[in-house]
Amino acid sequence: MKYLEVCTENREETHVLGEKLGRAARENMVFLLEGDLGAGKTTLTQGIARGLGIRRNVTSPTFTILKVYQGRMPLYHIDAYRLEGMVQDLGFEELMEDDGLTVIEWSQFVSWLIPDEYLRVTITLLEDDRRRFVMEANGTQYEELLEEIA
Ligand SMILES: Nc1ncnc2c1ncn2[C@@H]1O[C@H](COP(=O)(O)OP(=O)(O)OP(=O)(O)O)[C@@H](O)[C@H]1O
Ligand SMILES: [Mg+2]
């Protein structure tokens, strides 16, 4: 399955979708989350963290670009928004040594971290609290992941 589209009606439903993604995630996977400010990228990541068995709350602090959370595997949560226009490699790879799941918001600002294969989740704001999530698998293991959560 190359594409999967899911709409959620509220924050909690987005947490449930994220939880499914987190449960199905395999080591060394990369999820790219696309969408405007307030689309729900961090909210989805909170669900993903839950699905990885992480108890700490996932937040978007003002100055932290990379946060590491420990669950059944590490979650590397990157919010690159504040890196817009910077081109240097910040040496994140050294902080991401263990096999884990990498979730990136605003991945266009950390293009050097994007591997050949990944899951792209594009989030669109609909009316009220509705959000559309279009998940695009780039690579066989991500196609299998979509089949698992569909
Ligand atoms: N269906 C929904 N799914 C996700 N969030 C929702 C939904 N309905 C309402 N919301 C609200 O929308 C906001 C989403 O904020 P969130 O921080 O997840 O967005 P973001 O895409 O990470 O934004 P940013 O680009 O600023 O990091 C939250 O306040 C959340 O409560
Ligand atoms: Mg965010």
PDB file of C-alpha atoms and ligand atoms in Angstrom:
ATOM      1  CA  MET A   1       0.000   0.000   0.000  1.00  0.00           C
ATOM      2  CA  LYS A   2       1.551   3.231  -1.170  1.00  0.00           C
ATOM      3  CA  TYR A   3      -0.961   5.732   0.245  1.00  0.00           C
ATOM      4  CA  LEU A   4      -3.325   5.761   3.183  1.00  0.00           C
ATOM      5  CA  GLU A   5      -5.664   8.623   3.980  1.00  0.00           C
ATOM      6  CA  VAL A   6      -7.276   9.075   7.389  1.00  0.00           C
ATOM      7  CA  CYS A   7      -9.345  11.990   8.748  1.00  0.00           C
ATOM      8  CA  THR A   8      -9.596  12.723  12.455  1.00  0.00           C
ATOM      9  CA  GLU A   9     -12.289  14.778  14.170  1.00  0.00           C
ATOM     10  CA  ASN A  10     -10.319  15.878  17.216  1.00  0.00           C
ATOM     11  CA  ARG A  11      -7.016  15.735  19.035  1.00  0.00           C
ATOM     12  CA  GLU A  12      -7.721  12.420  20.709  1.00  0.00           C
ATOM     13  CA  GLU A  13      -8.406  10.702  17.383  1.00  0.00           C
ATOM     14  CA  THR A  14      -5.068  12.033  16.155  1.00  0.00           C
ATOM     15  CA  HIS A  15      -3.422  10.531  19.243  1.00  0.00           C
ATOM     16  CA  VAL A  16      -5.042   7.184  18.377  1.00  0.00           C
ATOM     17  CA  LEU A  17      -3.749   7.361  14.789  1.00  0.00           C
ATOM     18  CA  GLY A  18      -0.269   8.220  16.056  1.00  0.00           C
ATOM     19  CA  GLU A  19      -0.416   5.356  18.532  1.00  0.00           C
ATOM     20  CA  LYS A  20      -1.053   2.902  15.686  1.00  0.00           C
ATOM     21  CA  LEU A  21       1.924   4.316  13.790  1.00  0.00           C
ATOM     22  CA  GLY A  22       4.099   4.058  16.889  1.00  0.00           C
ATOM     23  CA  ARG A  23       3.087   0.449  17.520  1.00  0.00           C
ATOM     24  CA  ALA A  24       3.807  -0.524  13.912  1.00  0.00           C
ATOM     25  CA  ALA A  25       7.118   1.389  13.696  1.00  0.00           C
ATOM     26  CA  ARG A  26      10.313  -0.593  13.204  1.00  0.00           C
ATOM     27  CA  GLU A  27      13.866   0.340  14.155  1.00  0.00           C
ATOM     28  CA  ASN A  28      15.537   2.992  12.019  1.00  0.00           C
ATOM     29  CA  MET A  29      12.339   4.171  10.396  1.00  0.00           C
ATOM     30  CA  VAL A  30      11.914   7.856   9.553  1.00  0.00           C
ATOM     31  CA  PHE A  31       8.584   9.695   9.488  1.00  0.00           C
ATOM     32  CA  LEU A  32       8.408  13.153   7.916  1.00  0.00           C
ATOM     33  CA  LEU A  33       5.472  15.238   9.140  1.00  0.00           C
ATOM     34  CA  GLU A  34       4.323  17.989   6.809  1.00  0.00           C
ATOM     35  CA  GLY A  35       1.658  20.618   7.410  1.00  0.00           C
ATOM     36  CA  ASP A  36       1.115  24.234   8.430  1.00  0.00           C
ATOM     37  CA  LEU A  37       1.622  25.657  11.911  1.00  0.00           C
ATOM     38  CA  GLY A  38      -0.959  24.065  14.175  1.00  0.00           C
ATOM     39  CA  ALA A  39      -1.797  21.295  11.701  1.00  0.00           C
ATOM     40  CA  GLY A  40      -1.177  18.597  14.294  1.00  0.00           C
ATOM     41  CA  LYS A  41       2.380  17.365  13.725  1.00  0.00           C
ATOM     42  CA  THR A  42       3.335  17.445  17.404  1.00  0.00           C
ATOM     43  CA  THR A  43      -0.054  16.035  18.391  1.00  0.00           C
ATOM     44  CA  LEU A  44       0.521  13.070  16.058  1.00  0.00           C
ATOM     45  CA  THR A  45       4.011  12.656  17.532  1.00  0.00           C
ATOM     46  CA  GLN A  46       2.488  12.467  21.026  1.00  0.00           C
ATOM     47  CA  GLY A  47       0.427   9.511  19.824  1.00  0.00           C
ATOM     48  CA  ILE A  48       3.448   7.907  18.160  1.00  0.00           C
ATOM     49  CA  ALA A  49       5.298   8.200  21.475  1.00  0.00           C
ATOM     50  CA  ARG A  50       2.412   6.474  23.240  1.00  0.00           C
ATOM     51  CA  GLY A  51       2.573   3.673  20.682  1.00  0.00           C
ATOM     52  CA  LEU A  52       6.263   3.239  21.497  1.00  0.00           C
ATOM     53  CA  GLY A  53       5.419   2.909  25.179  1.00  0.00           C
ATOM     54  CA  ILE A  54       6.854   6.301  26.095  1.00  0.00           C
ATOM     55  CA  ARG A  55       5.268   7.794  29.178  1.00  0.00           C
ATOM     56  CA  ARG A  56       6.866  11.233  29.115  1.00  0.00           C
ATOM     57  CA  ASN A  57       4.799  13.899  27.407  1.00  0.00           C
ATOM     58  CA  VAL A  58       6.121  15.012  24.051  1.00  0.00           C
ATOM     59  CA  THR A  59       6.306  18.792  23.798  1.00  0.00           C
ATOM     60  CA  SER A  60       7.615  21.447  21.419  1.00  0.00           C
ATOM     61  CA  PRO A  61       9.911  23.559  23.565  1.00  0.00           C
ATOM     62  CA  THR A  62      11.071  26.859  22.182  1.00  0.00           C
ATOM     63  CA  PHE A  63      14.770  26.213  21.751  1.00  0.00           C
ATOM     64  CA  THR A  64      15.198  22.452  21.500  1.00  0.00           C
ATOM     65  CA  ILE A  65      15.533  21.074  17.989  1.00  0.00           C
ATOM     66  CA  LEU A  66      16.056  17.414  18.899  1.00  0.00           C
ATOM     67  CA  LYS A  67      14.528  15.585  21.837  1.00  0.00           C
ATOM     68  CA  VAL A  68      15.152  11.936  22.651  1.00  0.00           C
ATOM     69  CA  TYR A  69      12.534   9.845  24.444  1.00  0.00           C
ATOM     70  CA  GLN A  70      13.055   6.258  25.647  1.00  0.00           C
ATOM     71  CA  GLY A  71      10.408   3.643  24.886  1.00  0.00           C
ATOM     72  CA  ARG A  72      10.565   0.161  23.385  1.00  0.00           C
ATOM     73  CA  MET A  73      13.091   1.942  21.147  1.00  0.00           C
ATOM     74  CA  PRO A  74      14.275   5.551  21.243  1.00  0.00           C
ATOM     75  CA  LEU A  75      12.127   8.221  19.652  1.00  0.00           C
ATOM     76  CA  TYR A  76      14.146  11.018  18.062  1.00  0.00           C
ATOM     77  CA  HIS A  77      11.754  13.942  17.709  1.00  0.00           C
ATOM     78  CA  ILE A  78      13.111  16.767  15.591  1.00  0.00           C
ATOM     79  CA  ASP A  79      11.323  20.080  15.121  1.00  0.00           C
ATOM     80  CA  ALA A  80      13.465  21.953  12.603  1.00  0.00           C
ATOM     81  CA  TYR A  81      11.226  25.014  12.306  1.00  0.00           C
ATOM     82  CA  ARG A  82      13.768  27.335  13.884  1.00  0.00           C
ATOM     83  CA  LEU A  83      16.513  26.131  11.565  1.00  0.00           C
ATOM     84  CA  GLU A  84      14.953  27.787   8.533  1.00  0.00           C
ATOM     85  CA  GLY A  85      17.706  29.188   6.335  1.00  0.00           C
ATOM     86  CA  MET A  86      20.571  27.550   8.243  1.00  0.00           C
ATOM     87  CA  VAL A  87      22.503  25.118   6.141  1.00  0.00           C
ATOM     88  CA  GLN A  88      25.029  23.577   8.496  1.00  0.00           C
ATOM     89  CA  ASP A  89      24.952  20.006   9.667  1.00  0.00           C
ATOM     90  CA  LEU A  90      24.357  20.209  13.416  1.00  0.00           C
ATOM     91  CA  GLY A  91      25.807  16.800  14.222  1.00  0.00           C
ATOM     92  CA  PHE A  92      22.495  15.246  15.244  1.00  0.00           C
ATOM     93  CA  GLU A  93      23.616  11.835  14.025  1.00  0.00           C
ATOM     94  CA  GLU A  94      25.937  11.564  17.010  1.00  0.00           C
ATOM     95  CA  LEU A  95      22.982  11.997  19.335  1.00  0.00           C
ATOM     96  CA  MET A  96      20.966   9.443  17.370  1.00  0.00           C
ATOM     97  CA  GLU A  97      23.302   6.461  17.631  1.00  0.00           C
ATOM     98  CA  ASP A  98      20.867   3.836  18.858  1.00  0.00           C
ATOM     99  CA  ASP A  99      18.396   2.214  16.503  1.00  0.00           C
ATOM    100  CA  GLY A 100      15.180   4.115  16.921  1.00  0.00           C
ATOM    101  CA  LEU A 101      12.349   5.950  15.225  1.00  0.00           C
ATOM    102  CA  THR A 102      13.013   9.436  13.884  1.00  0.00           C
ATOM    103  CA  VAL A 103      10.065  11.810  13.534  1.00  0.00           C
ATOM    104  CA  ILE A 104      10.806  15.127  11.840  1.00  0.00           C
ATOM    105  CA  GLU A 105       8.658  18.261  11.715  1.00  0.00           C
ATOM    106  CA  TRP A 106       9.726  20.803   9.076  1.00  0.00           C
ATOM    107  CA  SER A 107      12.067  18.292   7.421  1.00  0.00           C
ATOM    108  CA  GLN A 108      12.840  20.681   4.545  1.00  0.00           C
ATOM    109  CA  PHE A 109      15.154  22.507   6.978  1.00  0.00           C
ATOM    110  CA  VAL A 110      17.171  19.344   7.760  1.00  0.00           C
ATOM    111  CA  SER A 111      17.337  17.889   4.260  1.00  0.00           C
ATOM    112  CA  TRP A 112      20.637  16.134   5.062  1.00  0.00           C
ATOM    113  CA  LEU A 113      18.797  13.904   7.536  1.00  0.00           C
ATOM    114  CA  ILE A 114      16.242  12.607   5.022  1.00  0.00           C
ATOM    115  CA  PRO A 115      17.066   9.060   3.871  1.00  0.00           C
ATOM    116  CA  ASP A 116      16.025   7.471   0.563  1.00  0.00           C
ATOM    117  CA  GLU A 117      13.144   5.636   2.182  1.00  0.00           C
ATOM    118  CA  TYR A 118      10.671   7.210   4.616  1.00  0.00           C
ATOM    119  CA  LEU A 119       7.018   7.701   5.445  1.00  0.00           C
ATOM    120  CA  ARG A 120       5.688  11.144   4.591  1.00  0.00           C
ATOM    121  CA  VAL A 121       2.601  12.291   6.485  1.00  0.00           C
ATOM    122  CA  THR A 122       0.954  15.375   5.030  1.00  0.00           C
ATOM    123  CA  ILE A 123      -1.595  16.997   7.329  1.00  0.00           C
ATOM    124  CA  THR A 124      -4.285  19.377   6.085  1.00  0.00           C
ATOM    125  CA  LEU A 125      -6.533  21.511   8.268  1.00  0.00           C
ATOM    126  CA  LEU A 126     -10.200  20.992   7.374  1.00  0.00           C
ATOM    127  CA  GLU A 127     -13.210  22.730   8.917  1.00  0.00           C
ATOM    128  CA  ASP A 128     -13.403  22.972  12.729  1.00  0.00           C
ATOM    129  CA  ASP A 129     -11.138  20.381  14.361  1.00  0.00           C
ATOM    130  CA  ARG A 130     -10.994  18.005  11.405  1.00  0.00           C
ATOM    131  CA  ARG A 131      -7.610  17.100  10.001  1.00  0.00           C
ATOM    132  CA  ARG A 132      -6.718  15.032   6.939  1.00  0.00           C
ATOM    133  CA  PHE A 133      -3.640  12.801   7.145  1.00  0.00           C
ATOM    134  CA  VAL A 134      -2.239  11.510   3.865  1.00  0.00           C
ATOM    135  CA  MET A 135       0.453   8.925   4.497  1.00  0.00           C
ATOM    136  CA  GLU A 136       2.791   8.163   1.613  1.00  0.00           C
ATOM    137  CA  ALA A 137       5.093   5.146   1.810  1.00  0.00           C
ATOM    138  CA  ASN A 138       8.487   5.492   0.150  1.00  0.00           C
ATOM    139  CA  GLY A 139      10.017   2.026   0.436  1.00  0.00           C
ATOM    140  CA  THR A 140       8.740  -1.509   0.968  1.00  0.00           C
ATOM    141  CA  GLN A 141       8.933  -1.491   4.755  1.00  0.00           C
ATOM    142  CA  TYR A 142       6.740   1.616   4.848  1.00  0.00           C
ATOM    143  CA  GLU A 143       4.235   0.046   2.439  1.00  0.00           C
ATOM    144  CA  GLU A 144       4.022  -2.873   4.871  1.00  0.00           C
ATOM    145  CA  LEU A 145       3.577  -0.473   7.766  1.00  0.00           C
ATOM    146  CA  LEU A 146       0.601   1.166   6.026  1.00  0.00           C
ATOM    147  CA  GLU A 147      -0.927  -2.258   5.381  1.00  0.00           C
ATOM    148  CA  GLU A 148      -0.536  -3.034   9.064  1.00  0.00           C
ATOM    149  CA  ILE A 149      -2.355   0.056  10.293  1.00  0.00           C
ATOM    150  CA  ALA A 150      -5.020   0.272   7.556  1.00  0.00           C
TER     151      ALA A 150
HETATM  152  N1  LIG B   1      -8.022  16.624  14.804  1.00  0.00           N
HETATM  153  C1  LIG B   1      -7.002  17.230  15.415  1.00  0.00           C
HETATM  154  N2  LIG B   1      -5.771  16.678  15.355  1.00  0.00           N
HETATM  155  C2  LIG B   1      -4.703  17.290  15.919  1.00  0.00           C
HETATM  156  N3  LIG B   1      -4.763  18.463  16.587  1.00  0.00           N
HETATM  157  C3  LIG B   1      -5.950  19.052  16.689  1.00  0.00           C
HETATM  158  C4  LIG B   1      -7.116  18.469  16.116  1.00  0.00           C
HETATM  159  N4  LIG B   1      -8.159  19.292  16.370  1.00  0.00           N
HETATM  160  C5  LIG B   1      -7.676  20.328  17.046  1.00  0.00           C
HETATM  161  N5  LIG B   1      -6.359  20.201  17.261  1.00  0.00           N
HETATM  162  C6  LIG B   1      -5.512  21.198  17.935  1.00  0.00           C
HETATM  163  O1  LIG B   1      -4.641  21.732  16.962  1.00  0.00           O
HETATM  164  C7  LIG B   1      -3.380  22.035  17.545  1.00  0.00           C
HETATM  165  C8  LIG B   1      -2.296  21.250  16.832  1.00  0.00           C
HETATM  166  O2  LIG B   1      -1.074  21.704  17.337  1.00  0.00           O
HETATM  167  P1  LIG B   1       0.305  20.967  17.100  1.00  0.00           P
HETATM  168  O3  LIG B   1       1.260  21.571  18.043  1.00  0.00           O
HETATM  169  O4  LIG B   1       0.128  19.489  17.121  1.00  0.00           O
HETATM  170  O5  LIG B   1       0.604  21.415  15.602  1.00  0.00           O
HETATM  171  P2  LIG B   1       1.986  21.385  14.806  1.00  0.00           P
HETATM  172  O6  LIG B   1       1.630  20.943  13.427  1.00  0.00           O
HETATM  173  O7  LIG B   1       2.981  20.598  15.547  1.00  0.00           O
HETATM  174  O8  LIG B   1       2.388  22.920  14.771  1.00  0.00           O
HETATM  175  P3  LIG B   1       3.865  23.596  14.672  1.00  0.00           P
HETATM  176  O9  LIG B   1       4.168  23.722  13.203  1.00  0.00           O
HETATM  177  O10 LIG B   1       3.662  24.920  15.318  1.00  0.00           O
HETATM  178  O11 LIG B   1       4.832  22.718  15.386  1.00  0.00           O
HETATM  179  C9  LIG B   1      -3.480  21.654  19.005  1.00  0.00           C
HETATM  180  O12 LIG B   1      -3.841  22.792  19.742  1.00  0.00           O
HETATM  181  C10 LIG B   1      -4.601  20.629  19.010  1.00  0.00           C
HETATM  182  O13 LIG B   1      -5.298  20.572  20.233  1.00  0.00           O
HETATM  183 MG    MG B   2       4.855  21.032  16.286  1.00  0.00          MG
END
